[in-house]
């Protein structure tokens, strides 16, 4: 009887050890699968080389570069990205020199009166909506109007922002787009739908981006992504994995 019990205990221990070993092997296989890094793209490399992390979200940059690839633009070297997923109190306008891999401007920019308070969450292509529009625009000519030196913007996406010129959505300087307004209101002042910039930067920015450069307004907005034909969404799991990888790298740094 004693030998039988001993044999059964040894057999049970062997079975448990084999099961644990199999579990460990499976875990190692899964870990290996999760940690396989996807192939880096030219957009990834450019984002890192230009050190854009502190001034521009990767996804905003990626989407801007997607549209840039699809559109015929006179001057593709200069590109402006406005990130309306950020609060109005943050510097959410970035002008990039892609040829020389430089950040030329990074400053405040206002959104439309009816798009939201500190955050822009509502967007429209309709006249008199007093809302901002998302998507891709091309810059055109300049003029001096009631808001001073201004830049005409032509919306390139039908049904999304192609009423921009009819709505007089232009870039211009504004006194309400200032740190002083943030101090008094807790947010920037709001426009009638125009991307208004600080008065002191209006001239330099407009002169840099006028005459045929690309401007992209981003907001991490599902409705826009469902309508646009210019942006190809990556696999969701791959996007989540890539975001985790970047966070891990940032934590290690």
mmCIF file of C-alpha atoms in Angstrom:
data_model
loop_
_atom_site.group_PDB
_atom_site.id
_atom_site.type_symbol
_atom_site.label_atom_id
_atom_site.label_comp_id
_atom_site.label_asym_id
_atom_site.label_seq_id
_atom_site.Cartn_x
_atom_site.Cartn_y
_atom_site.Cartn_z
ATOM 1 C CA UNK A 1 0.000 0.000 0.000
ATOM 2 C CA UNK A 2 2.832 2.410 0.869
ATOM 3 C CA UNK A 3 4.526 1.852 -2.477
ATOM 4 C CA UNK A 4 1.255 2.430 -4.302
ATOM 5 C CA UNK A 5 0.664 5.757 -2.541
ATOM 6 C CA UNK A 6 4.229 6.826 -3.211
ATOM 7 C CA UNK A 7 3.827 5.968 -6.916
ATOM 8 C CA UNK A 8 0.579 7.960 -7.158
ATOM 9 C CA UNK A 9 2.174 10.985 -5.498
ATOM 10 C CA UNK A 10 5.148 10.871 -7.868
ATOM 11 C CA UNK A 11 2.814 10.602 -10.888
ATOM 12 C CA UNK A 12 0.731 13.542 -9.661
ATOM 13 C CA UNK A 13 3.829 15.664 -9.084
ATOM 14 C CA UNK A 14 5.091 14.867 -12.590
ATOM 15 C CA UNK A 15 1.729 15.822 -14.117
ATOM 16 C CA UNK A 16 1.600 19.105 -12.230
ATOM 17 C CA UNK A 17 5.170 19.928 -13.195
ATOM 18 C CA UNK A 18 4.425 19.225 -16.865
ATOM 19 C CA UNK A 19 1.294 21.399 -16.730
ATOM 20 C CA UNK A 20 3.219 24.261 -15.109
ATOM 21 C CA UNK A 21 5.992 23.934 -17.683
ATOM 22 C CA UNK A 22 3.419 24.051 -20.506
ATOM 23 C CA UNK A 23 1.811 27.144 -18.950
ATOM 24 C CA UNK A 24 5.199 28.851 -18.678
ATOM 25 C CA UNK A 25 5.974 27.998 -22.296
ATOM 26 C CA UNK A 26 2.611 29.424 -23.415
ATOM 27 C CA UNK A 27 3.245 32.612 -21.435
ATOM 28 C CA UNK A 28 6.668 33.003 -23.008
ATOM 29 C CA UNK A 29 5.173 32.450 -26.466
ATOM 30 C CA UNK A 30 2.457 35.057 -25.834
ATOM 31 C CA UNK A 31 4.990 37.520 -24.446
ATOM 32 C CA UNK A 32 7.186 37.014 -27.470
ATOM 33 C CA UNK A 33 4.187 37.625 -29.732
ATOM 34 C CA UNK A 34 3.224 40.838 -27.925
ATOM 35 C CA UNK A 35 6.746 42.237 -27.946
ATOM 36 C CA UNK A 36 7.321 41.806 -31.684
ATOM 37 C CA UNK A 37 7.780 45.365 -32.910
ATOM 38 C CA UNK A 38 6.126 46.324 -36.177
ATOM 39 C CA UNK A 39 8.236 47.668 -38.982
ATOM 40 C CA UNK A 40 8.923 51.374 -38.600
ATOM 41 C CA UNK A 41 7.655 53.664 -41.316
ATOM 42 C CA UNK A 42 9.172 56.780 -42.851
ATOM 43 C CA UNK A 43 6.563 58.806 -40.918
ATOM 44 C CA UNK A 44 7.725 57.240 -37.636
ATOM 45 C CA UNK A 45 11.328 58.095 -38.414
ATOM 46 C CA UNK A 46 10.527 61.674 -39.419
ATOM 47 C CA UNK A 47 8.430 62.213 -36.285
ATOM 48 C CA UNK A 48 11.326 61.077 -34.107
ATOM 49 C CA UNK A 49 14.021 62.846 -36.108
ATOM 50 C CA UNK A 50 12.160 66.155 -35.832
ATOM 51 C CA UNK A 51 11.628 65.537 -32.082
ATOM 52 C CA UNK A 52 7.919 66.301 -32.422
ATOM 53 C CA UNK A 53 6.838 64.451 -29.273
ATOM 54 C CA UNK A 54 6.813 67.571 -27.049
ATOM 55 C CA UNK A 55 4.777 69.693 -29.517
ATOM 56 C CA UNK A 56 2.563 67.394 -31.609
ATOM 57 C CA UNK A 57 0.737 64.106 -31.050
ATOM 58 C CA UNK A 58 1.950 61.275 -33.226
ATOM 59 C CA UNK A 59 -1.553 60.458 -34.509
ATOM 60 C CA UNK A 60 -2.162 64.070 -35.572
ATOM 61 C CA UNK A 61 1.132 64.027 -37.455
ATOM 62 C CA UNK A 62 0.421 60.625 -39.007
ATOM 63 C CA UNK A 63 -2.976 61.714 -40.295
ATOM 64 C CA UNK A 64 -1.550 64.960 -41.653
ATOM 65 C CA UNK A 65 1.114 63.018 -43.523
ATOM 66 C CA UNK A 66 -1.519 60.638 -44.922
ATOM 67 C CA UNK A 67 -3.430 63.531 -46.448
ATOM 68 C CA UNK A 68 -0.244 65.171 -47.660
ATOM 69 C CA UNK A 69 0.559 62.008 -49.598
ATOM 70 C CA UNK A 70 -2.876 61.929 -51.244
ATOM 71 C CA UNK A 71 -3.251 65.622 -52.135
ATOM 72 C CA UNK A 72 -1.670 67.657 -54.919
ATOM 73 C CA UNK A 73 -0.312 70.676 -53.080
ATOM 74 C CA UNK A 74 1.918 73.386 -54.575
ATOM 75 C CA UNK A 75 4.255 73.533 -51.579
ATOM 76 C CA UNK A 76 4.510 70.279 -49.631
ATOM 77 C CA UNK A 77 7.609 71.345 -47.697
ATOM 78 C CA UNK A 78 5.650 73.566 -45.288
ATOM 79 C CA UNK A 79 2.766 71.993 -43.348
ATOM 80 C CA UNK A 80 0.600 73.361 -40.546
ATOM 81 C CA UNK A 81 -1.166 71.106 -38.042
ATOM 82 C CA UNK A 82 -3.768 72.304 -35.543
ATOM 83 C CA UNK A 83 -4.653 69.815 -32.806
ATOM 84 C CA UNK A 84 -8.127 70.565 -31.457
ATOM 85 C CA UNK A 85 -7.990 67.537 -29.164
ATOM 86 C CA UNK A 86 -5.892 69.800 -26.935
ATOM 87 C CA UNK A 87 -7.243 72.524 -24.660
ATOM 88 C CA UNK A 88 -7.302 76.088 -25.946
ATOM 89 C CA UNK A 89 -4.854 77.003 -23.184
ATOM 90 C CA UNK A 90 -2.190 74.847 -24.850
ATOM 91 C CA UNK A 91 -0.026 75.635 -27.869
ATOM 92 C CA UNK A 92 -1.919 73.522 -30.366
ATOM 93 C CA UNK A 93 -0.799 75.036 -33.674
ATOM 94 C CA UNK A 94 2.458 73.786 -35.179
ATOM 95 C CA UNK A 95 4.087 74.914 -38.435
ATOM 96 C CA UNK A 96 6.584 72.410 -39.790
ATOM 97 C CA UNK A 97 9.366 72.703 -42.337
ATOM 98 C CA UNK A 98 9.500 69.114 -43.539
ATOM 99 C CA UNK A 99 12.353 69.711 -45.968
ATOM 100 C CA UNK A 100 14.721 71.034 -43.317
ATOM 101 C CA UNK A 101 13.068 69.029 -40.518
ATOM 102 C CA UNK A 102 12.367 72.020 -38.292
ATOM 103 C CA UNK A 103 9.508 73.309 -36.149
ATOM 104 C CA UNK A 104 8.976 76.891 -37.298
ATOM 105 C CA UNK A 105 6.110 77.939 -34.995
ATOM 106 C CA UNK A 106 4.273 76.441 -32.045
ATOM 107 C CA UNK A 107 1.610 78.692 -30.595
ATOM 108 C CA UNK A 108 -1.953 79.204 -29.414
ATOM 109 C CA UNK A 109 -4.919 79.083 -31.797
ATOM 110 C CA UNK A 110 -8.615 79.768 -31.181
ATOM 111 C CA UNK A 111 -11.594 77.661 -32.220
ATOM 112 C CA UNK A 112 -15.143 78.606 -33.185
ATOM 113 C CA UNK A 113 -17.601 80.129 -30.738
ATOM 114 C CA UNK A 114 -20.048 77.221 -30.971
ATOM 115 C CA UNK A 115 -17.425 74.470 -31.088
ATOM 116 C CA UNK A 116 -16.943 74.367 -27.326
ATOM 117 C CA UNK A 117 -15.466 76.163 -24.349
ATOM 118 C CA UNK A 118 -11.880 75.239 -23.458
ATOM 119 C CA UNK A 119 -12.027 72.233 -25.794
ATOM 120 C CA UNK A 120 -13.395 72.161 -29.334
ATOM 121 C CA UNK A 121 -15.809 69.230 -29.542
ATOM 122 C CA UNK A 122 -18.404 70.278 -32.139
ATOM 123 C CA UNK A 123 -17.582 70.928 -35.779
ATOM 124 C CA UNK A 124 -19.514 72.030 -38.830
ATOM 125 C CA UNK A 125 -19.290 72.906 -42.507
ATOM 126 C CA UNK A 126 -22.484 74.948 -42.432
ATOM 127 C CA UNK A 127 -22.662 78.702 -42.919
ATOM 128 C CA UNK A 128 -23.444 80.757 -39.806
ATOM 129 C CA UNK A 129 -22.727 77.770 -37.558
ATOM 130 C CA UNK A 130 -19.897 79.693 -35.862
ATOM 131 C CA UNK A 131 -18.079 76.373 -35.548
ATOM 132 C CA UNK A 132 -14.644 75.230 -36.623
ATOM 133 C CA UNK A 133 -14.225 72.687 -39.419
ATOM 134 C CA UNK A 134 -11.874 69.729 -39.392
ATOM 135 C CA UNK A 135 -9.718 68.262 -42.134
ATOM 136 C CA UNK A 136 -7.407 69.441 -44.871
ATOM 137 C CA UNK A 137 -7.154 72.963 -46.257
ATOM 138 C CA UNK A 138 -4.828 74.643 -48.707
ATOM 139 C CA UNK A 139 -3.664 78.199 -48.046
ATOM 140 C CA UNK A 140 -4.276 80.840 -50.687
ATOM 141 C CA UNK A 141 -3.815 84.613 -50.883
ATOM 142 C CA UNK A 142 -3.610 87.226 -48.158
ATOM 143 C CA UNK A 143 -5.614 90.425 -47.663
ATOM 144 C CA UNK A 144 -6.224 93.162 -45.104
ATOM 145 C CA UNK A 145 -9.736 93.023 -43.664
ATOM 146 C CA UNK A 146 -11.634 93.867 -40.500
ATOM 147 C CA UNK A 147 -9.428 91.423 -38.583
ATOM 148 C CA UNK A 148 -6.257 92.870 -40.070
ATOM 149 C CA UNK A 149 -3.796 90.823 -42.085
ATOM 150 C CA UNK A 150 -5.588 87.589 -43.014
ATOM 151 C CA UNK A 151 -5.026 84.400 -45.001
ATOM 152 C CA UNK A 152 -7.651 82.733 -47.197
ATOM 153 C CA UNK A 153 -8.157 79.002 -46.564
ATOM 154 C CA UNK A 154 -9.763 76.664 -49.093
ATOM 155 C CA UNK A 155 -11.330 73.509 -47.655
ATOM 156 C CA UNK A 156 -10.384 70.438 -49.674
ATOM 157 C CA UNK A 157 -12.878 67.891 -48.328
ATOM 158 C CA UNK A 158 -16.387 67.846 -49.728
ATOM 159 C CA UNK A 159 -19.092 67.938 -47.087
ATOM 160 C CA UNK A 160 -16.499 68.400 -44.346
ATOM 161 C CA UNK A 161 -14.894 71.812 -44.892
ATOM 162 C CA UNK A 162 -15.498 72.820 -48.527
ATOM 163 C CA UNK A 163 -17.660 75.765 -47.426
ATOM 164 C CA UNK A 164 -14.688 77.408 -45.729
ATOM 165 C CA UNK A 165 -14.317 80.194 -48.279
ATOM 166 C CA UNK A 166 -18.071 80.846 -48.401
ATOM 167 C CA UNK A 167 -18.039 81.030 -44.579
ATOM 168 C CA UNK A 168 -15.035 83.400 -44.624
ATOM 169 C CA UNK A 169 -13.024 80.976 -42.517
ATOM 170 C CA UNK A 170 -9.564 82.539 -42.643
ATOM 171 C CA UNK A 171 -6.477 82.698 -40.478
ATOM 172 C CA UNK A 172 -5.982 86.058 -38.761
ATOM 173 C CA UNK A 173 -4.590 87.598 -35.619
ATOM 174 C CA UNK A 174 -6.812 88.302 -32.608
ATOM 175 C CA UNK A 175 -6.335 90.029 -29.270
ATOM 176 C CA UNK A 176 -8.537 87.379 -27.613
ATOM 177 C CA UNK A 177 -6.003 84.719 -28.584
ATOM 178 C CA UNK A 178 -3.509 85.554 -25.856
ATOM 179 C CA UNK A 179 -2.143 84.481 -22.511
ATOM 180 C CA UNK A 180 -3.880 87.510 -21.007
ATOM 181 C CA UNK A 181 -7.272 86.148 -22.066
ATOM 182 C CA UNK A 182 -6.371 82.759 -20.623
ATOM 183 C CA UNK A 183 -5.497 84.439 -17.315
ATOM 184 C CA UNK A 184 -8.854 86.231 -17.150
ATOM 185 C CA UNK A 185 -11.189 83.583 -18.625
ATOM 186 C CA UNK A 186 -9.352 80.334 -18.012
ATOM 187 C CA UNK A 187 -9.433 79.688 -21.768
ATOM 188 C CA UNK A 188 -8.835 81.496 -25.045
ATOM 189 C CA UNK A 189 -11.407 83.767 -26.588
ATOM 190 C CA UNK A 190 -13.353 82.254 -29.484
ATOM 191 C CA UNK A 191 -13.751 83.129 -33.148
ATOM 192 C CA UNK A 192 -16.638 82.739 -35.616
ATOM 193 C CA UNK A 193 -14.966 79.594 -36.931
ATOM 194 C CA UNK A 194 -11.580 80.961 -37.956
ATOM 195 C CA UNK A 195 -8.277 79.594 -36.640
ATOM 196 C CA UNK A 196 -7.221 82.859 -35.006
ATOM 197 C CA UNK A 197 -3.658 83.190 -33.725
ATOM 198 C CA UNK A 198 -1.941 85.654 -31.353
ATOM 199 C CA UNK A 199 -1.728 89.090 -32.951
ATOM 200 C CA UNK A 200 2.077 89.215 -32.763
ATOM 201 C CA UNK A 201 2.438 85.923 -34.660
ATOM 202 C CA UNK A 202 -0.180 86.509 -37.351
ATOM 203 C CA UNK A 203 2.150 88.212 -39.832
ATOM 204 C CA UNK A 204 5.107 85.826 -39.503
ATOM 205 C CA UNK A 205 2.936 82.698 -39.609
ATOM 206 C CA UNK A 206 0.767 83.854 -42.504
ATOM 207 C CA UNK A 207 3.774 84.911 -44.565
ATOM 208 C CA UNK A 208 5.364 81.513 -43.952
ATOM 209 C CA UNK A 209 2.382 79.347 -44.894
ATOM 210 C CA UNK A 210 0.598 81.409 -47.590
ATOM 211 C CA UNK A 211 0.354 80.545 -51.293
ATOM 212 C CA UNK A 212 -0.304 76.833 -51.492
ATOM 213 C CA UNK A 213 0.766 75.016 -48.329
ATOM 214 C CA UNK A 214 -1.209 72.373 -46.469
ATOM 215 C CA UNK A 215 -3.100 73.009 -43.228
ATOM 216 C CA UNK A 216 -4.662 70.111 -41.310
ATOM 217 C CA UNK A 217 -7.056 70.479 -38.377
ATOM 218 C CA UNK A 218 -7.149 67.360 -36.187
ATOM 219 C CA UNK A 219 -9.449 66.482 -33.300
ATOM 220 C CA UNK A 220 -9.457 62.694 -32.766
ATOM 221 C CA UNK A 221 -13.039 62.788 -34.074
ATOM 222 C CA UNK A 222 -14.783 59.522 -35.160
ATOM 223 C CA UNK A 223 -17.312 61.362 -37.343
ATOM 224 C CA UNK A 224 -14.539 62.989 -39.351
ATOM 225 C CA UNK A 225 -12.682 59.709 -39.775
ATOM 226 C CA UNK A 226 -15.882 58.067 -41.018
ATOM 227 C CA UNK A 227 -16.328 60.741 -43.711
ATOM 228 C CA UNK A 228 -12.829 61.533 -44.914
ATOM 229 C CA UNK A 229 -11.338 59.740 -47.919
ATOM 230 C CA UNK A 230 -7.812 60.961 -47.267
ATOM 231 C CA UNK A 231 -6.839 59.018 -44.162
ATOM 232 C CA UNK A 232 -6.319 55.267 -43.979
ATOM 233 C CA UNK A 233 -6.788 53.923 -40.480
ATOM 234 C CA UNK A 234 -4.276 51.298 -39.303
ATOM 235 C CA UNK A 235 -5.347 48.093 -37.623
ATOM 236 C CA UNK A 236 -6.761 49.066 -34.215
ATOM 237 C CA UNK A 237 -4.742 46.489 -32.280
ATOM 238 C CA UNK A 238 -1.578 47.527 -34.075
ATOM 239 C CA UNK A 239 -2.276 51.166 -33.276
ATOM 240 C CA UNK A 240 -2.769 50.314 -29.601
ATOM 241 C CA UNK A 241 0.427 48.272 -29.596
ATOM 242 C CA UNK A 242 2.381 51.113 -31.213
ATOM 243 C CA UNK A 243 1.013 53.591 -28.665
ATOM 244 C CA UNK A 244 2.052 51.257 -25.804
ATOM 245 C CA UNK A 245 5.529 50.902 -27.277
ATOM 246 C CA UNK A 246 5.945 54.675 -27.387
ATOM 247 C CA UNK A 247 4.751 55.050 -23.804
ATOM 248 C CA UNK A 248 7.166 52.335 -22.665
ATOM 249 C CA UNK A 249 10.032 54.082 -24.443
ATOM 250 C CA UNK A 250 9.044 57.413 -22.880
ATOM 251 C CA UNK A 251 8.934 55.816 -19.398
ATOM 252 C CA UNK A 252 12.377 54.322 -19.911
ATOM 253 C CA UNK A 253 13.702 57.724 -20.946
#
